[in-house]
Amino acid sequence: MKETLNNALLLVLVLGCFACSKPASETKIEYKTEGKDSTPDVSEMRNLGSALPGLDHGLCQSPINIQSSQTGQEGRHLISINYKDEINKIENLGHTVQLDFAEGSSITVDDTTFQFKQFHFHTPSEHEIDGITYPMEMHIVNIMPNDAKNETPQYLVIGILFKEGSTNKFVTDFLDAIPKQESETAELKIGTVRISDLIGTIPSHVIDNYYHYKGSLTTPPYTESVRWYISKHVYEASEEQITTINEIEGNNARHVQGLFGRPVLTN
Ligand SMILES: [Zn+2]
């Protein structure tokens, strides 16, 4: 009886091993990652039982898990920032806390310019680094002006991760100003909230030390026209500060999405 049981266990283990070592070629999917034909054959993937909800939106989705050992070397970019630390509104959007920039600040990568628009928070982080989720992520959203004649809005988003640690002065600057009611906006006196309180001058940390890839918005309509720059430097905020933001916006991180051959570059 005991021997039969052992044999049965052995069989389960052997079957288990075969299941694990199923060759990847059996589930090979043809797809293109460039141009407008990047829409995957979702029905084929569903038939294979491998489709995830995010595939309905394409194969260049965000956020992703950044595997630091598998990043490629970035070619040199000329990045210049014309930044005035002018933040004039704070909004409780229910699903996030958002602060808006006054017009007039821009970032130029090579010869493409984006206007600083807003920054907002996700609790926990959306991007992962080597499988690690951080308790908070801030997105600085920059948009290419409409006069660039692109049908699809083009974005450059800078992602900043936070771990639990010391009280963060920059977060303290606006925490008490967040409107208590959902959908409310409050005016901010320019100069009361300053990104320089977080990162000194933006170029020094974020632009000199980043992971870069092409992806999407992480909220509807999940548009795949985002140049992501995720700062390698992880900032600190206190547990209380992160909890306060989380209590307002809830858990608002999208699941990580597949890379599907996209390169993640680092400088
Ligand atoms: Zn975001």
Tab-separated table of N, CA and C in Angstrom, residues 92-234:
chain	number	residue	atom	x	y	z
A	92	ASN	N	-8.490	66.159	-5.554
A	92	ASN	CA	-8.846	64.834	-5.052
A	92	ASN	C	-9.753	64.215	-6.113
A	93	LEU	N	-9.172	63.350	-6.956
A	93	LEU	CA	-9.955	62.758	-8.046
A	93	LEU	C	-10.604	61.436	-7.626
A	94	GLY	N	-10.525	61.108	-6.360
A	94	GLY	CA	-11.108	59.854	-5.894
A	94	GLY	C	-10.178	58.683	-6.159
A	95	HIS	N	-9.805	58.483	-7.438
A	95	HIS	CA	-8.913	57.373	-7.780
A	95	HIS	C	-7.437	57.772	-7.702
A	96	THR	N	-7.165	59.070	-7.536
A	96	THR	CA	-5.779	59.509	-7.335
A	96	THR	C	-5.760	60.929	-6.753
A	97	VAL	N	-4.589	61.291	-6.236
A	97	VAL	CA	-4.346	62.676	-5.797
A	97	VAL	C	-3.473	63.302	-6.881
A	98	GLN	N	-3.923	64.428	-7.442
A	98	GLN	CA	-3.200	65.033	-8.569
A	98	GLN	C	-2.888	66.494	-8.297
A	99	LEU	N	-1.683	66.905	-8.677
A	99	LEU	CA	-1.294	68.317	-8.583
A	99	LEU	C	-0.952	68.800	-9.982
A	100	ASP	N	-1.338	70.024	-10.286
A	100	ASP	CA	-1.176	70.527	-11.654
A	100	ASP	C	-0.084	71.589	-11.739
A	101	PHE	N	0.644	71.566	-12.858
A	101	PHE	CA	1.666	72.582	-13.109
A	101	PHE	C	1.044	73.785	-13.808
A	102	ALA	N	1.496	74.967	-13.445
A	102	ALA	CA	1.151	76.149	-14.231
A	102	ALA	C	1.822	75.992	-15.600
A	103	GLU	N	1.275	76.640	-16.601
A	103	GLU	CA	1.866	76.514	-17.938
A	103	GLU	C	3.255	77.127	-17.982
A	104	GLY	N	4.078	76.578	-18.858
A	104	GLY	CA	5.354	77.239	-19.092
A	104	GLY	C	6.595	76.414	-18.812
A	105	SER	N	6.416	75.177	-18.268
A	105	SER	CA	7.593	74.334	-18.049
A	105	SER	C	7.606	73.211	-19.082
A	106	SER	N	8.795	72.881	-19.563
A	106	SER	CA	8.872	71.845	-20.599
A	106	SER	C	10.146	71.023	-20.471
A	107	ILE	N	10.085	69.840	-21.083
A	107	ILE	CA	11.253	68.957	-21.143
A	107	ILE	C	11.446	68.569	-22.605
A	108	THR	N	12.676	68.644	-23.070
A	108	THR	CA	12.979	68.310	-24.463
A	108	THR	C	13.950	67.136	-24.495
A	109	VAL	N	13.543	66.075	-25.200
A	109	VAL	CA	14.416	64.920	-25.390
A	109	VAL	C	14.766	64.889	-26.869
A	110	ASP	N	16.077	64.977	-27.151
A	110	ASP	CA	16.555	65.161	-28.522
A	110	ASP	C	15.834	66.389	-29.102
A	111	ASP	N	14.960	66.206	-30.098
A	111	ASP	CA	14.300	67.427	-30.580
A	111	ASP	C	12.785	67.381	-30.352
A	112	THR	N	12.343	66.606	-29.367
A	112	THR	CA	10.913	66.528	-29.078
A	112	THR	C	10.625	67.155	-27.723
A	113	THR	N	9.700	68.112	-27.727
A	113	THR	CA	9.411	68.854	-26.491
A	113	THR	C	8.052	68.460	-25.917
A	114	PHE	N	8.006	68.290	-24.621
A	114	PHE	CA	6.771	67.965	-23.902
A	114	PHE	C	6.550	69.030	-22.825
A	115	GLN	N	5.266	69.354	-22.608
A	115	GLN	CA	4.926	70.345	-21.565
A	115	GLN	C	4.616	69.627	-20.256
A	116	PHE	N	5.123	70.147	-19.153
A	116	PHE	CA	4.758	69.620	-17.843
A	116	PHE	C	3.274	69.862	-17.608
A	117	LYS	N	2.538	68.834	-17.242
A	117	LYS	CA	1.087	68.958	-17.094
A	117	LYS	C	0.653	68.737	-15.635
A	118	GLN	N	0.941	67.569	-15.114
A	118	GLN	CA	0.482	67.244	-13.757
A	118	GLN	C	1.331	66.122	-13.187
A	119	PHE	N	1.220	65.930	-11.880
A	119	PHE	CA	1.759	64.702	-11.285
A	119	PHE	C	0.727	64.141	-10.321
A	120	HIS	N	0.761	62.819	-10.190
A	120	HIS	CA	-0.223	62.129	-9.348
A	120	HIS	C	0.426	60.896	-8.728
A	121	PHE	N	-0.338	60.233	-7.872
A	121	PHE	CA	0.250	59.143	-7.078
A	121	PHE	C	-0.486	57.819	-7.257
A	122	HIS	N	0.285	56.757	-7.145
A	122	HIS	CA	-0.276	55.400	-7.092
A	122	HIS	C	0.210	54.739	-5.810
A	123	THR	N	-0.727	54.111	-5.106
A	123	THR	CA	-0.368	53.335	-3.913
A	123	THR	C	-0.985	51.953	-4.036
A	124	PRO	N	-0.232	50.865	-4.103
A	124	PRO	CA	1.235	50.824	-4.128
A	124	PRO	C	1.777	51.226	-5.499
A	125	SER	N	3.076	50.990	-5.726
A	125	SER	CA	3.676	51.361	-7.012
A	125	SER	C	3.082	50.509	-8.130
A	126	GLU	N	3.118	51.050	-9.342
A	126	GLU	CA	2.686	50.276	-10.509
A	126	GLU	C	3.882	49.532	-11.101
A	127	HIS	N	4.992	50.243	-11.306
A	127	HIS	CA	6.184	49.576	-11.810
A	127	HIS	C	6.845	48.774	-10.692
A	128	GLU	N	7.435	47.678	-11.096
A	128	GLU	CA	8.216	46.887	-10.150
A	128	GLU	C	9.659	46.894	-10.640
A	129	ILE	N	10.578	46.843	-9.701
A	129	ILE	CA	11.991	46.685	-10.066
A	129	ILE	C	12.424	45.328	-9.516
A	130	ASP	N	12.845	44.443	-10.411
A	130	ASP	CA	13.243	43.088	-10.019
A	130	ASP	C	12.178	42.417	-9.145
A	131	GLY	N	10.917	42.625	-9.539
A	131	GLY	CA	9.816	41.958	-8.846
A	131	GLY	C	9.395	42.612	-7.546
A	132	ILE	N	10.016	43.729	-7.212
A	132	ILE	CA	9.674	44.389	-5.952
A	132	ILE	C	8.643	45.492	-6.201
A	133	THR	N	7.546	45.426	-5.461
A	133	THR	CA	6.543	46.486	-5.482
A	133	THR	C	6.884	47.457	-4.364
A	134	TYR	N	6.866	48.743	-4.661
A	134	TYR	CA	7.122	49.763	-3.636
A	134	TYR	C	5.782	50.307	-3.133
A	135	PRO	N	5.754	50.921	-1.941
A	135	PRO	CA	4.453	51.351	-1.414
A	135	PRO	C	3.834	52.541	-2.151
A	136	MET	N	4.649	53.294	-2.904
A	136	MET	CA	4.062	54.453	-3.607
A	136	MET	C	4.879	54.799	-4.858
A	137	GLU	N	4.197	55.309	-5.869
A	137	GLU	CA	4.859	55.757	-7.105
A	137	GLU	C	4.208	57.060	-7.542
A	138	MET	N	5.037	57.994	-7.934
A	138	MET	CA	4.549	59.288	-8.424
A	138	MET	C	4.809	59.362	-9.933
A	139	HIS	N	3.846	59.858	-10.673
A	139	HIS	CA	3.993	60.009	-12.126
A	139	HIS	C	3.965	61.486	-12.502
A	140	ILE	N	5.039	61.958	-13.075
A	140	ILE	CA	5.076	63.329	-13.594
A	140	ILE	C	4.736	63.239	-15.082
A	141	VAL	N	3.556	63.749	-15.439
A	141	VAL	CA	3.018	63.562	-16.796
A	141	VAL	C	3.300	64.800	-17.640
A	142	ASN	N	3.959	64.564	-18.768
A	142	ASN	CA	4.298	65.640	-19.700
A	142	ASN	C	3.697	65.304	-21.061
A	143	ILE	N	3.119	66.296	-21.723
A	143	ILE	CA	2.391	66.034	-22.978
A	143	ILE	C	2.965	66.872	-24.109
A	144	MET	N	3.056	66.217	-25.279
A	144	MET	CA	3.514	66.960	-26.453
A	144	MET	C	2.400	67.917	-26.888
A	145	PRO	N	2.704	69.176	-27.165
A	145	PRO	CA	1.652	70.118	-27.557
A	145	PRO	C	0.921	69.636	-28.804
A	146	ASN	N	-0.370	69.980	-28.894
A	146	ASN	CA	-1.211	69.522	-30.008
A	146	ASN	C	-0.718	69.973	-31.367
A	147	ASP	N	-0.005	71.072	-31.396
A	147	ASP	CA	0.432	71.591	-32.691
A	147	ASP	C	1.459	70.683	-33.368
A	148	ALA	N	1.843	69.592	-32.676
A	148	ALA	CA	2.762	68.639	-33.305
A	148	ALA	C	2.040	67.775	-34.335
A	149	LYS	N	0.714	67.987	-34.487
A	149	LYS	CA	-0.100	67.316	-35.514
A	149	LYS	C	-0.120	65.799	-35.378
A	150	ASN	N	-0.036	65.315	-34.148
A	150	ASN	CA	-0.199	63.881	-33.926
A	150	ASN	C	-1.657	63.602	-33.590
A	151	GLU	N	-2.227	62.579	-34.223
A	151	GLU	CA	-3.606	62.221	-33.903
A	151	GLU	C	-3.690	61.689	-32.477
A	152	THR	N	-2.699	60.888	-32.102
A	152	THR	CA	-2.685	60.315	-30.764
A	152	THR	C	-1.851	61.213	-29.859
A	153	PRO	N	-2.375	61.578	-28.683
A	153	PRO	CA	-1.551	62.390	-27.779
A	153	PRO	C	-0.268	61.641	-27.410
A	154	GLN	N	0.825	62.373	-27.383
A	154	GLN	CA	2.120	61.764	-27.059
A	154	GLN	C	2.543	62.205	-25.656
A	155	TYR	N	2.980	61.239	-24.848
A	155	TYR	CA	3.319	61.522	-23.462
A	155	TYR	C	4.767	61.162	-23.148
A	156	LEU	N	5.310	61.879	-22.175
A	156	LEU	CA	6.566	61.473	-21.547
A	156	LEU	C	6.257	61.469	-20.044
A	157	VAL	N	6.361	60.311	-19.418
A	157	VAL	CA	6.031	60.227	-17.994
A	157	VAL	C	7.275	59.813	-17.210
A	158	ILE	N	7.554	60.581	-16.177
A	158	ILE	CA	8.663	60.271	-15.273
A	158	ILE	C	8.070	59.579	-14.050
A	159	GLY	N	8.538	58.375	-13.767
A	159	GLY	CA	8.042	57.616	-12.617
A	159	GLY	C	9.043	57.678	-11.473
A	160	ILE	N	8.534	57.966	-10.284
A	160	ILE	CA	9.396	58.054	-9.107
A	160	ILE	C	8.850	57.134	-8.020
A	161	LEU	N	9.681	56.224	-7.572
A	161	LEU	CA	9.261	55.245	-6.569
A	161	LEU	C	9.604	55.730	-5.164
A	162	PHE	N	8.750	55.359	-4.212
A	162	PHE	CA	8.980	55.696	-2.805
A	162	PHE	C	8.990	54.420	-1.976
A	163	LYS	N	9.915	54.382	-1.011
A	163	LYS	CA	9.884	53.325	-0.001
A	163	LYS	C	9.557	53.979	1.341
A	164	GLU	N	9.207	53.171	2.327
A	164	GLU	CA	8.925	53.730	3.652
A	164	GLU	C	10.214	54.139	4.329
A	165	GLY	N	10.188	55.305	4.933
A	165	GLY	CA	11.397	55.787	5.608
A	165	GLY	C	11.093	57.095	6.304
A	166	SER	N	11.969	58.071	6.104
A	166	SER	CA	11.810	59.359	6.782
A	166	SER	C	10.637	60.146	6.192
A	167	THR	N	10.130	61.071	6.980
A	167	THR	CA	9.098	61.991	6.515
A	167	THR	C	9.652	62.796	5.342
A	168	ASN	N	8.874	62.897	4.269
A	168	ASN	CA	9.341	63.575	3.071
A	168	ASN	C	8.802	65.007	3.035
A	169	LYS	N	9.708	65.971	2.977
A	169	LYS	CA	9.295	67.383	3.038
A	169	LYS	C	8.356	67.756	1.894
A	170	PHE	N	8.683	67.274	0.716
A	170	PHE	CA	7.860	67.565	-0.468
A	170	PHE	C	6.419	67.078	-0.256
A	171	VAL	N	6.252	65.876	0.303
A	171	VAL	CA	4.899	65.340	0.550
A	171	VAL	C	4.206	66.164	1.639
A	172	THR	N	4.970	66.548	2.653
A	172	THR	CA	4.403	67.397	3.717
A	172	THR	C	3.846	68.703	3.135
A	173	ASP	N	4.541	69.223	2.100
A	173	ASP	CA	4.133	70.493	1.475
A	173	ASP	C	2.660	70.497	1.063
A	174	PHE	N	2.155	69.329	0.598
A	174	PHE	CA	0.787	69.353	0.048
A	174	PHE	C	-0.207	68.458	0.786
A	175	LEU	N	0.265	67.632	1.714
A	175	LEU	CA	-0.619	66.622	2.321
A	175	LEU	C	-1.872	67.238	2.951
A	176	ASP	N	-1.705	68.333	3.676
A	176	ASP	CA	-2.861	68.944	4.344
A	176	ASP	C	-3.746	69.729	3.380
A	177	ALA	N	-3.231	69.964	2.168
A	177	ALA	CA	-4.009	70.766	1.200
A	177	ALA	C	-4.904	69.909	0.313
A	178	ILE	N	-4.784	68.579	0.418
A	178	ILE	CA	-5.625	67.709	-0.433
A	178	ILE	C	-7.090	67.905	-0.030
A	179	PRO	N	-7.970	68.238	-0.985
A	179	PRO	CA	-9.382	68.425	-0.635
A	179	PRO	C	-9.970	67.145	-0.027
A	180	LYS	N	-10.815	67.333	0.983
A	180	LYS	CA	-11.376	66.170	1.679
A	180	LYS	C	-12.406	65.441	0.816
A	181	GLN	N	-13.150	66.208	-0.004
A	181	GLN	CA	-14.208	65.606	-0.811
A	181	GLN	C	-13.683	65.186	-2.183
A	182	GLU	N	-14.177	64.042	-2.655
A	182	GLU	CA	-13.826	63.555	-3.986
A	182	GLU	C	-14.308	64.542	-5.057
A	183	SER	N	-13.529	64.687	-6.115
A	183	SER	CA	-13.810	65.580	-7.254
A	183	SER	C	-13.625	67.053	-6.915
A	184	GLU	N	-13.090	67.362	-5.748
A	184	GLU	CA	-12.832	68.766	-5.403
A	184	GLU	C	-11.426	69.177	-5.817
A	185	THR	N	-11.301	70.450	-6.198
A	185	THR	CA	-10.007	71.016	-6.557
A	185	THR	C	-9.736	72.211	-5.648
A	186	ALA	N	-8.505	72.352	-5.216
A	186	ALA	CA	-8.139	73.527	-4.423
A	186	ALA	C	-7.000	74.259	-5.119
A	187	GLU	N	-7.038	75.567	-5.064
A	187	GLU	CA	-5.944	76.369	-5.623
A	187	GLU	C	-4.748	76.284	-4.680
A	188	LEU	N	-3.562	76.298	-5.257
A	188	LEU	CA	-2.350	76.321	-4.427
A	188	LEU	C	-1.594	77.601	-4.736
A	189	LYS	N	-1.115	78.244	-3.710
A	189	LYS	CA	-0.279	79.409	-3.938
A	189	LYS	C	1.053	78.906	-4.504
A	190	ILE	N	1.449	79.460	-5.634
A	190	ILE	CA	2.693	79.008	-6.270
A	190	ILE	C	3.860	79.194	-5.294
A	191	GLY	N	4.658	78.139	-5.194
A	191	GLY	CA	5.804	78.202	-4.273
A	191	GLY	C	5.578	77.415	-2.993
A	192	THR	N	4.297	77.038	-2.727
A	192	THR	CA	4.066	76.275	-1.493
A	192	THR	C	4.402	74.799	-1.673
A	193	VAL	N	4.216	74.274	-2.893
A	193	VAL	CA	4.617	72.891	-3.192
A	193	VAL	C	5.686	72.952	-4.274
A	194	ARG	N	6.841	72.395	-3.969
A	194	ARG	CA	7.943	72.504	-4.923
A	194	ARG	C	8.610	71.155	-5.124
A	195	ILE	N	8.720	70.737	-6.380
A	195	ILE	CA	9.380	69.459	-6.666
A	195	ILE	C	10.851	69.523	-6.264
A	196	SER	N	11.389	70.704	-6.262
A	196	SER	CA	12.804	70.815	-5.850
A	196	SER	C	12.994	70.367	-4.397
A	197	ASP	N	11.899	70.379	-3.601
A	197	ASP	CA	12.006	69.849	-2.240
A	197	ASP	C	12.189	68.329	-2.245
A	198	LEU	N	11.824	67.699	-3.371
A	198	LEU	CA	11.972	66.246	-3.469
A	198	LEU	C	13.307	65.863	-4.074
A	199	ILE	N	13.587	66.437	-5.216
A	199	ILE	CA	14.736	65.938	-5.965
A	199	ILE	C	15.773	67.003	-6.277
A	200	GLY	N	15.720	68.089	-5.577
A	200	GLY	CA	16.675	69.157	-5.884
A	200	GLY	C	16.360	69.673	-7.267
A	201	THR	N	17.274	69.541	-8.183
A	201	THR	CA	16.953	69.908	-9.558
A	201	THR	C	16.604	68.624	-10.294
A	202	ILE	N	15.566	68.644	-11.093
A	202	ILE	CA	15.088	67.421	-11.751
A	202	ILE	C	16.176	66.680	-12.524
A	203	PRO	N	16.988	67.351	-13.316
A	203	PRO	CA	17.921	66.585	-14.138
A	203	PRO	C	18.889	65.740	-13.324
A	204	SER	N	19.269	66.210	-12.171
A	204	SER	CA	20.357	65.534	-11.457
A	204	SER	C	20.057	64.080	-11.135
A	205	HIS	N	18.881	63.795	-10.576
A	205	HIS	CA	18.584	62.411	-10.226
A	205	HIS	C	17.838	61.669	-11.313
A	206	VAL	N	16.742	62.269	-11.778
A	206	VAL	CA	15.812	61.529	-12.618
A	206	VAL	C	16.366	61.318	-14.011
A	207	ILE	N	16.917	62.366	-14.579
A	207	ILE	CA	17.291	62.278	-15.976
A	207	ILE	C	18.672	61.648	-16.160
A	208	ASP	N	19.473	61.671	-15.125
A	208	ASP	CA	20.803	61.074	-15.272
A	208	ASP	C	20.824	59.598	-14.902
A	209	ASN	N	19.745	59.097	-14.359
A	209	ASN	CA	19.789	57.772	-13.759
A	209	ASN	C	18.414	57.117	-13.867
A	210	TYR	N	18.155	56.498	-14.994
A	210	TYR	CA	16.773	56.053	-15.241
A	210	TYR	C	16.723	54.724	-15.994
A	211	TYR	N	15.517	54.130	-15.986
A	211	TYR	CA	15.152	53.044	-16.905
A	211	TYR	C	14.182	53.665	-17.913
A	212	HIS	N	14.344	53.326	-19.164
A	212	HIS	CA	13.494	53.898	-20.206
A	212	HIS	C	12.895	52.789	-21.059
A	213	TYR	N	11.601	52.898	-21.312
A	213	TYR	CA	10.952	51.980	-22.268
A	213	TYR	C	9.715	52.660	-22.832
A	214	LYS	N	9.171	52.058	-23.883
A	214	LYS	CA	7.961	52.612	-24.492
A	214	LYS	C	6.750	51.801	-24.051
A	215	GLY	N	5.739	52.510	-23.554
A	215	GLY	CA	4.574	51.818	-23.024
A	215	GLY	C	3.305	52.621	-23.176
A	216	SER	N	2.437	52.472	-22.190
A	216	SER	CA	1.088	53.046	-22.304
A	216	SER	C	0.707	53.822	-21.055
A	217	LEU	N	-0.447	54.497	-21.147
A	217	LEU	CA	-1.079	55.019	-19.949
A	217	LEU	C	-1.501	53.803	-19.107
A	218	THR	N	-1.542	53.950	-17.801
A	218	THR	CA	-1.920	52.812	-16.948
A	218	THR	C	-3.386	52.896	-16.528
A	219	THR	N	-4.097	53.887	-17.061
A	219	THR	CA	-5.535	54.023	-16.821
A	219	THR	C	-6.214	54.173	-18.188
A	220	PRO	N	-7.530	53.933	-18.287
A	220	PRO	CA	-8.202	54.074	-19.585
A	220	PRO	C	-7.895	55.439	-20.215
A	221	PRO	N	-7.686	55.528	-21.527
A	221	PRO	CA	-7.852	54.472	-22.544
A	221	PRO	C	-6.580	53.662	-22.821
A	222	TYR	N	-5.621	53.636	-21.921
A	222	TYR	CA	-4.408	52.792	-22.045
A	222	TYR	C	-3.640	53.066	-23.339
A	223	THR	N	-3.647	54.310	-23.786
A	223	THR	CA	-3.012	54.701	-25.053
A	223	THR	C	-1.520	54.351	-25.050
A	224	GLU	N	-1.074	53.736	-26.150
A	224	GLU	CA	0.315	53.254	-26.213
A	224	GLU	C	1.232	54.302	-26.845
A	225	SER	N	1.294	55.442	-26.221
A	225	SER	CA	2.138	56.506	-26.763
A	225	SER	C	2.868	57.207	-25.618
A	226	VAL	N	3.426	56.392	-24.707
A	226	VAL	CA	4.095	56.958	-23.535
A	226	VAL	C	5.572	56.571	-23.537
A	227	ARG	N	6.427	57.568	-23.451
A	227	ARG	CA	7.856	57.314	-23.231
A	227	ARG	C	8.071	57.346	-21.730
A	228	TRP	N	8.364	56.209	-21.164
A	228	TRP	CA	8.524	56.114	-19.717
A	228	TRP	C	9.974	56.296	-19.312
A	229	TYR	N	10.182	57.101	-18.279
A	229	TYR	CA	11.492	57.233	-17.654
A	229	TYR	C	11.291	56.973	-16.159
A	230	ILE	N	11.760	55.836	-15.691
A	230	ILE	CA	11.589	55.471	-14.282
A	230	ILE	C	12.911	55.734	-13.558
A	231	SER	N	12.835	56.603	-12.564
A	231	SER	CA	14.047	56.944	-11.821
A	231	SER	C	14.582	55.732	-11.075
A	232	LYS	N	15.892	55.520	-11.165
A	232	LYS	CA	16.494	54.412	-10.418
A	232	LYS	C	16.572	54.724	-8.937
A	233	HIS	N	16.655	56.003	-8.632
A	233	HIS	CA	16.759	56.389	-7.231
A	233	HIS	C	15.393	56.224	-6.569
A	234	VAL	N	15.340	55.508	-5.454
A	234	VAL	CA	14.076	55.321	-4.735
A	234	VAL	C	14.053	56.304	-3.568
